[in-house]
Coordinates of C-alpha atoms (C1' of nucleotides) in Angstrom, one line a residue:
Chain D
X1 CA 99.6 122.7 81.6
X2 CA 97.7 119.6 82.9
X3 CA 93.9 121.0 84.7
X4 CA 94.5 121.3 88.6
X5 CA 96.7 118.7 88.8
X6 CA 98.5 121.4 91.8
X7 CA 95.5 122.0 93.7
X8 CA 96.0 124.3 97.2
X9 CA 96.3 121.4 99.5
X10 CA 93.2 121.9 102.4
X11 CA 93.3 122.3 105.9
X12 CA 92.3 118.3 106.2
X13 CA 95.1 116.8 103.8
X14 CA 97.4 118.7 105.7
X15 CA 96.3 117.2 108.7
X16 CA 95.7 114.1 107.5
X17 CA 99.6 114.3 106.2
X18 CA 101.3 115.3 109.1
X19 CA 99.4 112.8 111.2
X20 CA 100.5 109.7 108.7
X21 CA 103.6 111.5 109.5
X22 CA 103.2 110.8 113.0
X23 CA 102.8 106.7 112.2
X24 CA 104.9 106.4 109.2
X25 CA 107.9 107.7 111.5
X26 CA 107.2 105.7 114.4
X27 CA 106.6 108.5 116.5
X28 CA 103.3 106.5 117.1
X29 CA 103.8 103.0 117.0
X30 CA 101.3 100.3 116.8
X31 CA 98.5 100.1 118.9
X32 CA 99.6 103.0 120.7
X33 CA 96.8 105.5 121.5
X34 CA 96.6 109.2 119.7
X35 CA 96.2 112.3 121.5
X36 CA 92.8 113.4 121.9
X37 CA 90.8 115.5 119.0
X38 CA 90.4 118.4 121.4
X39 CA 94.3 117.9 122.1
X40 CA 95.5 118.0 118.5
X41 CA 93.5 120.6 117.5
X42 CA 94.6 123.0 119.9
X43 CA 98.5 121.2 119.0
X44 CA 97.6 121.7 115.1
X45 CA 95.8 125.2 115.7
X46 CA 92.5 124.1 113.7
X47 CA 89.8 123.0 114.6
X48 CA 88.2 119.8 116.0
X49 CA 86.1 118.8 113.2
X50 CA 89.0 119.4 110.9
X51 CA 90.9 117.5 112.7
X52 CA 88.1 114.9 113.2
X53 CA 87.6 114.5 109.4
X54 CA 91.6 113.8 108.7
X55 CA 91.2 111.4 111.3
X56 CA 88.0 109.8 110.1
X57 CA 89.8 109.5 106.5
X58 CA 92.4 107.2 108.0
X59 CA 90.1 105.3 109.9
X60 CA 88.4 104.6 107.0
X61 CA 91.7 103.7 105.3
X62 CA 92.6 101.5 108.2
X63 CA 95.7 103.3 109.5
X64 CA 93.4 104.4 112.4
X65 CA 91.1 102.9 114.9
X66 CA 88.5 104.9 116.8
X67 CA 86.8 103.2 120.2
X68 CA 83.8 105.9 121.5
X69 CA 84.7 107.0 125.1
X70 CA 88.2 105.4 125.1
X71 CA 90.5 106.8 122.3
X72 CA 92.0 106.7 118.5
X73 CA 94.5 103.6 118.3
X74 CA 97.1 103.5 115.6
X75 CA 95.7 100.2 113.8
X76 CA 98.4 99.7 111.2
X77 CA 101.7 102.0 110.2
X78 CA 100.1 102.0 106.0
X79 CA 97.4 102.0 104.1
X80 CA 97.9 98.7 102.1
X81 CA 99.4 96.6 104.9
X82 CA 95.6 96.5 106.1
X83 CA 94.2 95.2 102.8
X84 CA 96.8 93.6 102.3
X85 CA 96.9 91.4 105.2
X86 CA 93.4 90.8 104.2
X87 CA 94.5 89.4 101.1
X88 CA 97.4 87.1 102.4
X89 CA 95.0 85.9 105.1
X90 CA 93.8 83.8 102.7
X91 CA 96.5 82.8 101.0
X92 CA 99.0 79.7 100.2
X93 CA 102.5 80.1 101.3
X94 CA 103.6 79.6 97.8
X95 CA 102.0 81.9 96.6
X96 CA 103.1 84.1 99.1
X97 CA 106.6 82.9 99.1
X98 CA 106.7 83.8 95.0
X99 CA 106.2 87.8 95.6
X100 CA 108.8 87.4 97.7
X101 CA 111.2 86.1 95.7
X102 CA 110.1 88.5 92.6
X103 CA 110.9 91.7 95.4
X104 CA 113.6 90.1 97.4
X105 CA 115.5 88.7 94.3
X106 CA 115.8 91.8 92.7
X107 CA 116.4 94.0 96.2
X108 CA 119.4 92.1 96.2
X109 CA 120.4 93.0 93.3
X110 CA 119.9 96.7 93.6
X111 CA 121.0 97.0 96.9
X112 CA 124.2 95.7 95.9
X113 CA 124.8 98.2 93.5
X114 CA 123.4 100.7 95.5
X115 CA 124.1 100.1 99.3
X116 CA 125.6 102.9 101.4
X117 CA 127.8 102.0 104.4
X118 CA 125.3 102.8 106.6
X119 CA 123.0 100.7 105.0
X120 CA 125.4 97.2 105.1
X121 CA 125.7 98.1 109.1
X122 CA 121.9 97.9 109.0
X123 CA 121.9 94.6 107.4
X124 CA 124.9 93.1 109.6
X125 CA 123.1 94.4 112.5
X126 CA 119.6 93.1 112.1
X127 CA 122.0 89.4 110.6
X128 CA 123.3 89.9 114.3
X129 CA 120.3 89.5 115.9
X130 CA 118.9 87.3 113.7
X131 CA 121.6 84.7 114.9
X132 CA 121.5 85.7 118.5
X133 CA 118.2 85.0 118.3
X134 CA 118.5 82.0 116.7
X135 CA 120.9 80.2 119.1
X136 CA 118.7 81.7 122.1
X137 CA 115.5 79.9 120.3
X138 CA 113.7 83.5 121.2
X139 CA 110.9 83.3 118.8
X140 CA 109.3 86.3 119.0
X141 CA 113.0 87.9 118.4
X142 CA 113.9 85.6 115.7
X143 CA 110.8 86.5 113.6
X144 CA 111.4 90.5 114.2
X145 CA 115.0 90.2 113.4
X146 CA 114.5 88.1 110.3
X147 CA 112.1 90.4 108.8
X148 CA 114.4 93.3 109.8
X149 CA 116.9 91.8 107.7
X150 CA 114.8 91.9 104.3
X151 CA 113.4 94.8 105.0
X152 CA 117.0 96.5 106.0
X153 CA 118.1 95.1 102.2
X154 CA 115.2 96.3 100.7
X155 CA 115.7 99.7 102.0
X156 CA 119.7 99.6 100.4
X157 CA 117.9 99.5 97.5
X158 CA 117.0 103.4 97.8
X159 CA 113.7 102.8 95.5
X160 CA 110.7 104.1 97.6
X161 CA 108.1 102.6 95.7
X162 CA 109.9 99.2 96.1
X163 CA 110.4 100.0 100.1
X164 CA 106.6 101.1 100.8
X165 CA 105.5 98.2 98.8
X166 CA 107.7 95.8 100.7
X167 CA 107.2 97.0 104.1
X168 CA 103.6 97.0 103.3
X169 CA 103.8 93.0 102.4
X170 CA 106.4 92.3 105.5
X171 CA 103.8 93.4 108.0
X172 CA 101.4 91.3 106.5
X173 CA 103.9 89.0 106.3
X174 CA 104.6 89.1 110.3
X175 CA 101.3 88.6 111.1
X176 CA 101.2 85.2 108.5
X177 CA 103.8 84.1 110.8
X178 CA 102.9 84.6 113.8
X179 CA 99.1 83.2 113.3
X180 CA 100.9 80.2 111.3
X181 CA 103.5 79.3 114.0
X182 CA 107.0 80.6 113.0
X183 CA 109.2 77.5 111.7
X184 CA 112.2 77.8 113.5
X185 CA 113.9 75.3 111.2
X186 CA 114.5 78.1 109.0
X187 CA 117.6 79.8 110.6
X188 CA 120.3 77.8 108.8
X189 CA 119.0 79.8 105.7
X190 CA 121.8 81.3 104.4
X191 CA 121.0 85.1 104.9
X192 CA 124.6 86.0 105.7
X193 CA 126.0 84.9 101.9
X194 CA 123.3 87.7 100.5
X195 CA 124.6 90.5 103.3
X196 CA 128.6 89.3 101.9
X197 CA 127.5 89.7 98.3
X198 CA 125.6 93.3 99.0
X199 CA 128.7 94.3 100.8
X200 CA 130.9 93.3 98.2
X201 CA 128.6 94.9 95.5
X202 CA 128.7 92.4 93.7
X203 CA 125.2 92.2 91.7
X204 CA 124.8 88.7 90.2
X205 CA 126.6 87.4 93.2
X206 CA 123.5 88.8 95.5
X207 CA 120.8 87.8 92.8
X208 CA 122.0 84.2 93.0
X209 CA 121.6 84.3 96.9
X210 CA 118.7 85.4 97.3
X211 CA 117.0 83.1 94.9
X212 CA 119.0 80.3 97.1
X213 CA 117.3 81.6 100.1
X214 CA 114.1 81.4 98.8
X215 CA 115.2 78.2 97.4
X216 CA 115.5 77.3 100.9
X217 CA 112.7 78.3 102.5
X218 CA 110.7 77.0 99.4
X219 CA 112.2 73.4 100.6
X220 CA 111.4 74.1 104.8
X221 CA 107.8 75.0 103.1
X222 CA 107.0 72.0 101.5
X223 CA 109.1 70.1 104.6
X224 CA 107.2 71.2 107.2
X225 CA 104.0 70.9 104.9
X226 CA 104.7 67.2 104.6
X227 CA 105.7 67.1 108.2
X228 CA 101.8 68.4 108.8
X229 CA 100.4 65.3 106.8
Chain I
X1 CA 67.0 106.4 97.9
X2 CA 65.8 105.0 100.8
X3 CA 67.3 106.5 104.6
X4 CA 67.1 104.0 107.0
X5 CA 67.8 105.0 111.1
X6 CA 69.8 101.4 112.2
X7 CA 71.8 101.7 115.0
X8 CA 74.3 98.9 114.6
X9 CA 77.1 100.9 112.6
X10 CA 78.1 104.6 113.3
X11 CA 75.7 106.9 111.3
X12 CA 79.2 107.8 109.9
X13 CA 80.3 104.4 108.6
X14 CA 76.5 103.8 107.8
X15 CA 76.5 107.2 105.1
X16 CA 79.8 105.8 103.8
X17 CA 78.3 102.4 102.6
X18 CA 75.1 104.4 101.5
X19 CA 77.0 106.6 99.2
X20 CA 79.4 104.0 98.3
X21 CA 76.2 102.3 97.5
X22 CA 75.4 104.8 95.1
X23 CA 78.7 104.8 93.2
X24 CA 78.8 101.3 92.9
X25 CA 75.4 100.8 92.0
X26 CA 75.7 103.2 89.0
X27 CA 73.0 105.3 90.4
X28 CA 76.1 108.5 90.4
X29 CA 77.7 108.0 87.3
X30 CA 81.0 108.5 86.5
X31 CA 82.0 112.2 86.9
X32 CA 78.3 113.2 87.8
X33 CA 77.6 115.9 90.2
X34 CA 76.1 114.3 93.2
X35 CA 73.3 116.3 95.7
X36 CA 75.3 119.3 98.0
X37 CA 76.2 118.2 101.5
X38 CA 72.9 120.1 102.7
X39 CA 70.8 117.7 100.6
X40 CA 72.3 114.8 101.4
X41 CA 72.0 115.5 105.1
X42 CA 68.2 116.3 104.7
X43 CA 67.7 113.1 102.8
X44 CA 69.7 110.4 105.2
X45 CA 68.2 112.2 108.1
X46 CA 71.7 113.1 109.7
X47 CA 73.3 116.0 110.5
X48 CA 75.8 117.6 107.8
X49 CA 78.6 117.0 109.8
X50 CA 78.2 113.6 109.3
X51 CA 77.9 114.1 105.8
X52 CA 80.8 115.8 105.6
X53 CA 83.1 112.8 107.4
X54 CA 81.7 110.4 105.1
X55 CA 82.4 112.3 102.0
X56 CA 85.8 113.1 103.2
X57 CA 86.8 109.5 103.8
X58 CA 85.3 109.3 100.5
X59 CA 87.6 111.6 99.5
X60 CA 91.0 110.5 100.9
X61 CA 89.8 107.0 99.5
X62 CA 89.7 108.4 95.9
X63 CA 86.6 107.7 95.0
X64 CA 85.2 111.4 95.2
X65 CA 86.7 114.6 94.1
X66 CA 85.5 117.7 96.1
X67 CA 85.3 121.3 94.6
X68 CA 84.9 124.6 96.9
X69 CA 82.4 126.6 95.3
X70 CA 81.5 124.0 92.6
X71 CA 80.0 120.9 94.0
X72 CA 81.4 117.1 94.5
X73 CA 81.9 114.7 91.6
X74 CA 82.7 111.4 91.4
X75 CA 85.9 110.7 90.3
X76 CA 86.6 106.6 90.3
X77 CA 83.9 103.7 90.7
X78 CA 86.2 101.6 92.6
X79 CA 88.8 102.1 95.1
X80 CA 91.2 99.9 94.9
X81 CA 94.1 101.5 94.1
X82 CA 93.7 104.8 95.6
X83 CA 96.6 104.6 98.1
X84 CA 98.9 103.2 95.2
X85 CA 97.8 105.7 92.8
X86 CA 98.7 108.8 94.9
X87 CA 102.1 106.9 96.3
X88 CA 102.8 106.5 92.5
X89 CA 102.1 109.8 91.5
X90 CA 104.8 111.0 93.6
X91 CA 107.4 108.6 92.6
X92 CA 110.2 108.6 90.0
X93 CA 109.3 106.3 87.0
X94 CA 112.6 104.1 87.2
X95 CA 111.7 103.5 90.7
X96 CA 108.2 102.4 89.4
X97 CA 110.5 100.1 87.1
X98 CA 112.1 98.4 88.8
X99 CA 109.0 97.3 90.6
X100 CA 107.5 96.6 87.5
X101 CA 110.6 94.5 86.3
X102 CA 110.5 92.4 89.8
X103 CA 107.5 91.7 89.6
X104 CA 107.2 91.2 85.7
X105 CA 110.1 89.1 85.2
X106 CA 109.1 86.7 88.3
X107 CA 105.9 86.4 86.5
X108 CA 107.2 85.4 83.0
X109 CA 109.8 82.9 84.5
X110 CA 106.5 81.5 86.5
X111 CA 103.8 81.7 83.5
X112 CA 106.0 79.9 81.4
X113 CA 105.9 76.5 83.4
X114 CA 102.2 77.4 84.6
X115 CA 100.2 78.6 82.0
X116 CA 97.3 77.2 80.3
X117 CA 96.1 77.0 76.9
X118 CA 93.5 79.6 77.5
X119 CA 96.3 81.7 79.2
X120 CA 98.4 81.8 75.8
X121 CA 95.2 83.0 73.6
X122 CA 94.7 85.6 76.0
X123 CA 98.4 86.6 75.7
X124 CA 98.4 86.5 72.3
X125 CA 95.1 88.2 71.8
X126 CA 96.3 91.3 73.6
X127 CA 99.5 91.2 72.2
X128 CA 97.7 91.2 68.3
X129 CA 95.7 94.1 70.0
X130 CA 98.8 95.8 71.1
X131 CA 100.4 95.7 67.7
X132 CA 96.8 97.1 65.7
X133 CA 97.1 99.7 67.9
X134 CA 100.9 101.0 67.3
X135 CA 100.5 100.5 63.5
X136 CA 97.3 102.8 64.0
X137 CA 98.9 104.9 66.4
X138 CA 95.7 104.8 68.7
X139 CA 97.3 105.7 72.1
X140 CA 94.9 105.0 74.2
X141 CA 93.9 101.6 72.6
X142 CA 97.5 100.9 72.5
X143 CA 98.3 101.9 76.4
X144 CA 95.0 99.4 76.9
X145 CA 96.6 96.8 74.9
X146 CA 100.1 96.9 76.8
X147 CA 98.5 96.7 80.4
X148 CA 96.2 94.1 79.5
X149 CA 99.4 91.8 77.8
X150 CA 101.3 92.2 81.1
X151 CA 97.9 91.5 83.2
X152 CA 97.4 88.6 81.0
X153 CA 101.2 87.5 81.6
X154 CA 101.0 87.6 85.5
X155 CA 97.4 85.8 85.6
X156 CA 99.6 82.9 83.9
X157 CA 100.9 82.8 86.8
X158 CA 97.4 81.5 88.5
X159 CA 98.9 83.0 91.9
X160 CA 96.3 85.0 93.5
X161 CA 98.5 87.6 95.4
X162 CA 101.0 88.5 92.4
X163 CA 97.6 89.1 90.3
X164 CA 96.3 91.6 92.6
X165 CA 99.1 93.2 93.8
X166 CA 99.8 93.4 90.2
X167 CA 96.4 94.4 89.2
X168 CA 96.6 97.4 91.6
X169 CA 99.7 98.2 90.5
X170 CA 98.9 98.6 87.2
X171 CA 95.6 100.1 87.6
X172 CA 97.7 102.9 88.9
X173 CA 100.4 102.5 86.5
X174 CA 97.6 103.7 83.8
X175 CA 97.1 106.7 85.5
X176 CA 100.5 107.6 85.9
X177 CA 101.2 106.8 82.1
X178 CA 98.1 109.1 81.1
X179 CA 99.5 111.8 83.0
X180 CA 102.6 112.0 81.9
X181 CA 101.6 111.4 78.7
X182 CA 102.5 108.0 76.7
X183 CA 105.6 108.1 75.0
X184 CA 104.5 105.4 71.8
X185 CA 108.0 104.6 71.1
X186 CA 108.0 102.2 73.3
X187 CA 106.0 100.3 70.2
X188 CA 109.3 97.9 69.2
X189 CA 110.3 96.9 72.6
X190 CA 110.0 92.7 71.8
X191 CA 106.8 91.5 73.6
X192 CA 106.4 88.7 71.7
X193 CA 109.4 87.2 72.7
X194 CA 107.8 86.6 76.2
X195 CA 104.8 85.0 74.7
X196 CA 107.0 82.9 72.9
X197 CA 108.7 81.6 75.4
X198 CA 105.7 81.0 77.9
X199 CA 103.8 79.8 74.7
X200 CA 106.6 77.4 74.4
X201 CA 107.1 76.6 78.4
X202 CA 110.4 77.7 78.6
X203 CA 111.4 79.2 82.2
X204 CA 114.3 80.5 81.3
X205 CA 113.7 81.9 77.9
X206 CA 111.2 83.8 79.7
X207 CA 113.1 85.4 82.1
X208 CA 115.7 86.8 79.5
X209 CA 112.8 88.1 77.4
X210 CA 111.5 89.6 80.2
X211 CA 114.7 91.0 81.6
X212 CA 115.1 92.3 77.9
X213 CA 111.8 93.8 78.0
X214 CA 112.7 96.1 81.0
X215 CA 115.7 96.7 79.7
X216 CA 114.3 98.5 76.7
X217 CA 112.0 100.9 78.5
X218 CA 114.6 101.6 80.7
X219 CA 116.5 102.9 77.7
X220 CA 113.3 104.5 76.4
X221 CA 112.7 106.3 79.5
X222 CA 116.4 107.9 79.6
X223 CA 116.0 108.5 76.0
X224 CA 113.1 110.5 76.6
X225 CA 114.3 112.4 79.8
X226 CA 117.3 113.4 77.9
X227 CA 114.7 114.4 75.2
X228 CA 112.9 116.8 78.1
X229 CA 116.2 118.5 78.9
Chain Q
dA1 C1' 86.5 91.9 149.2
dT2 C1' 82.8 92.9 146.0
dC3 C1' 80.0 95.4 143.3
dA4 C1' 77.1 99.3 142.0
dT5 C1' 77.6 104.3 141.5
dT6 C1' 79.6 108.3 140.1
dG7 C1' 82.4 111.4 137.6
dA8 C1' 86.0 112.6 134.3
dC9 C1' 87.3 112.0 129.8
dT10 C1' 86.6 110.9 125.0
dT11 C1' 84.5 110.1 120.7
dG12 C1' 79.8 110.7 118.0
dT13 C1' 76.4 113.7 116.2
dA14 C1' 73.8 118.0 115.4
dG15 C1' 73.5 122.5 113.7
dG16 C1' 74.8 127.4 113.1
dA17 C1' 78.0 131.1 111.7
dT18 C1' 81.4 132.8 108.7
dG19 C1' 84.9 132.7 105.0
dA20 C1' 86.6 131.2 100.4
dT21 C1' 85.9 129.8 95.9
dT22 C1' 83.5 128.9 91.8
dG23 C1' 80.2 129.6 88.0
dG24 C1' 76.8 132.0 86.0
dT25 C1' 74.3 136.5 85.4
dT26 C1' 73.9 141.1 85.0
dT27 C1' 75.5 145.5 84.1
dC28 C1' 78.2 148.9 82.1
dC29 C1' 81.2 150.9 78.8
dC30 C1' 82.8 151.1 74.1
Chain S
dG1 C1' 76.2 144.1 69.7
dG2 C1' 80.4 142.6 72.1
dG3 C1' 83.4 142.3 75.7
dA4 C1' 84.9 143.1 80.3
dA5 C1' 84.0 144.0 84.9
dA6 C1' 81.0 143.7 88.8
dC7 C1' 77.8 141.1 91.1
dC8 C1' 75.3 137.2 93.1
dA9 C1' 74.0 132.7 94.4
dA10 C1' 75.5 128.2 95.3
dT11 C1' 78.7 125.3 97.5
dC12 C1' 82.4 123.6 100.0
dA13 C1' 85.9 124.8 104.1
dT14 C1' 86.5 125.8 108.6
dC15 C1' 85.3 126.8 113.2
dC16 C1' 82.4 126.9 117.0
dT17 C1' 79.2 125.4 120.8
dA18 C1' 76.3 122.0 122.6
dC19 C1' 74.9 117.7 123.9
dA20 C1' 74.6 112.4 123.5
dA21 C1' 76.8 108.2 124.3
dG22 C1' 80.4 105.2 125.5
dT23 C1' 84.6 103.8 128.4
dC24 C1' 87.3 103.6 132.4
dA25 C1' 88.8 104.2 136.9
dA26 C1' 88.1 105.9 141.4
dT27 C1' 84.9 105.9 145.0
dG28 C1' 82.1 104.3 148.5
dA29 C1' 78.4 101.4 150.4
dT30 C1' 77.4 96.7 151.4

DNA sequence: ATCATTGACTTGTAGGATGATTGGTTTCCC
DNA sequence: GGGAAACCAATCATCCTACAAGTCAATGAT
């Protein structure tokens, strides 16, 4: 057997597990504020500087934000999307746009081998909104339904590494949007050929769709880039 | 060491960048035993509490390695893959695949129209590496080898957020392979027919070679899990 | 209405007490 | 002498109280 490779886990990692519990699930979303330290410790049954160092170690991942006399704000909902976001801060949209198509291309594929019906009604729903949002010209709406969508087909996939990783890069990805000015020219991208083919489980059908939607967006990049010449 | 009393940070934060300091530095080696909490509080001039929060955060960020009754140690001089080490730990390896082959294949298909003449030496060299090591049967060197072929493959690509999301992948990749211990049959799965094919600019060629690649340690890794049973 | 004051609440820091675990030392028995 | 058990010191783990410092909103005087 390996050396303490099954150690007892501590007081702290518990804590510090069930309160990325608390974020991961969305029962505390973004920006919300945390109970107090006082309040979750008597809530956890440990103490405060327990709870204060599980709390510290996600601040000083990023997941958590700590103001002195105010309160602890959820900052992000993982521990890469913060570094990551960093990194895409300074990025080129190509660039970015390539690890997309690397994930998304074979998400599509996966998911279409190994969607559930639950999971298509996911993706038709978020395509929904996408569309209502679309003809509406809600921005805001757009943007969250659009990312919905990938993120929806990603999740068909069933692969948590794959999911984490992508949901990690999709909130980065929002907030490249948002600070860049969302293109709305992008809705006639053919999403709704990649939910048919995912549906349909057909495989190749979904890889070849989701390389034409990046195909796509690759074009309204370089468009609107020329556009901004 | 030097203990300065600044105000601008919290102490916290401020003991976190002074042991960080430390690590980085080289002044704690790799594995050393660094000074009790007790000492360290005595020598920054704060109370151990503080100590405590920074080592924690320390901690959770993988870079230390606390023991009750034994002392701390440092375990990495960097940290950053921490997160993706433990989310990897916990993961199933064909999940970790399939990430891998995403993100692998997207990178052949890219270095192949991208890559530079320096770009194929460095492929090549690992790859000569690579193949030393298997007819030696030097696992480590031969674990090295791999992970630096595929680096050198996806820093073809010359796109900055594929190489580090790759580079932390991998970093934790490595860990995962040492702990599971390497299974060196995976020494005939064809890497040189991706170097060909980048060497040689062809796209497509590059894509099947990688595809192919993934393909056979997909088949190794079934192989050896029917091996386990 | 405006603005300074106050007070409640919250996080930041300090330090002590006690328990749990480890590693080394000593002792004891054979 | 050798080995095992008991012991002890060091260290981290947890909990506690106390106070400092910061924020926010209600209060009340102007």
């Amino acid at each position: 057997m390996s050396l303490r490779t099954a150690q007892r886990a501590s007081l702290v990692d518990q804590v510090i597990e069930q309160l990325k519990e608390q974020i991961t699930s969305g029962s505390w979303r973004l920006h919300a504020k945390i109970p107090t330290e006082t309040v979750l410790a008597e809530q956890l049954g440990v103490g405060r500087n327990t709870v204060r160092e599980a709390v510290r170690a996600l601040t000083h991942a990023g997941l958590l934000d700590c103001r002195q006399g105010d309160g602890t704000y959820v900052r992000a909902t993982s521990e890469l999307s913060g570094a990551m976001a960093r990194r895409l801060r300074t990025a080129e949209h190509l660039e970015i746009l390539e690890v997309r198509r690397a994930l998304e291309v074979e998400a599509a594929k996966l998911a279409a081998v190994r969607r559930t019906e639950g999971d298509i009604e996911l993706i038709e729903a978020a395509l929904l909104r996408r569309e209502q949002a679309w003809v509406e010209a809600e921005v805001d709406a757009f943007v969250e339904a659009d990312l919905a969508f990938h993120v929806a087909v990603v999740e068909a996939t069933h692969n948590r590494v794959l999911i984490e990783l992508y949901k990690d890069f999709s909130a980065a990805l929002r907030a490249s949007i948002a600070a860049a000015g969302a293109p709305l020219e992008n809705g006639h991208i053919p999403h709704d050929a990649i939910a048919r083919a995912i549906a349909s489980g057909d495989a190749s059908a979904a890889e070849r769709a989701g390389h034409a939607c990046m195909e796509h967006i690759a074009i309204a990049l370089t468009d609107t880039a020329e556009l901004l010449d």
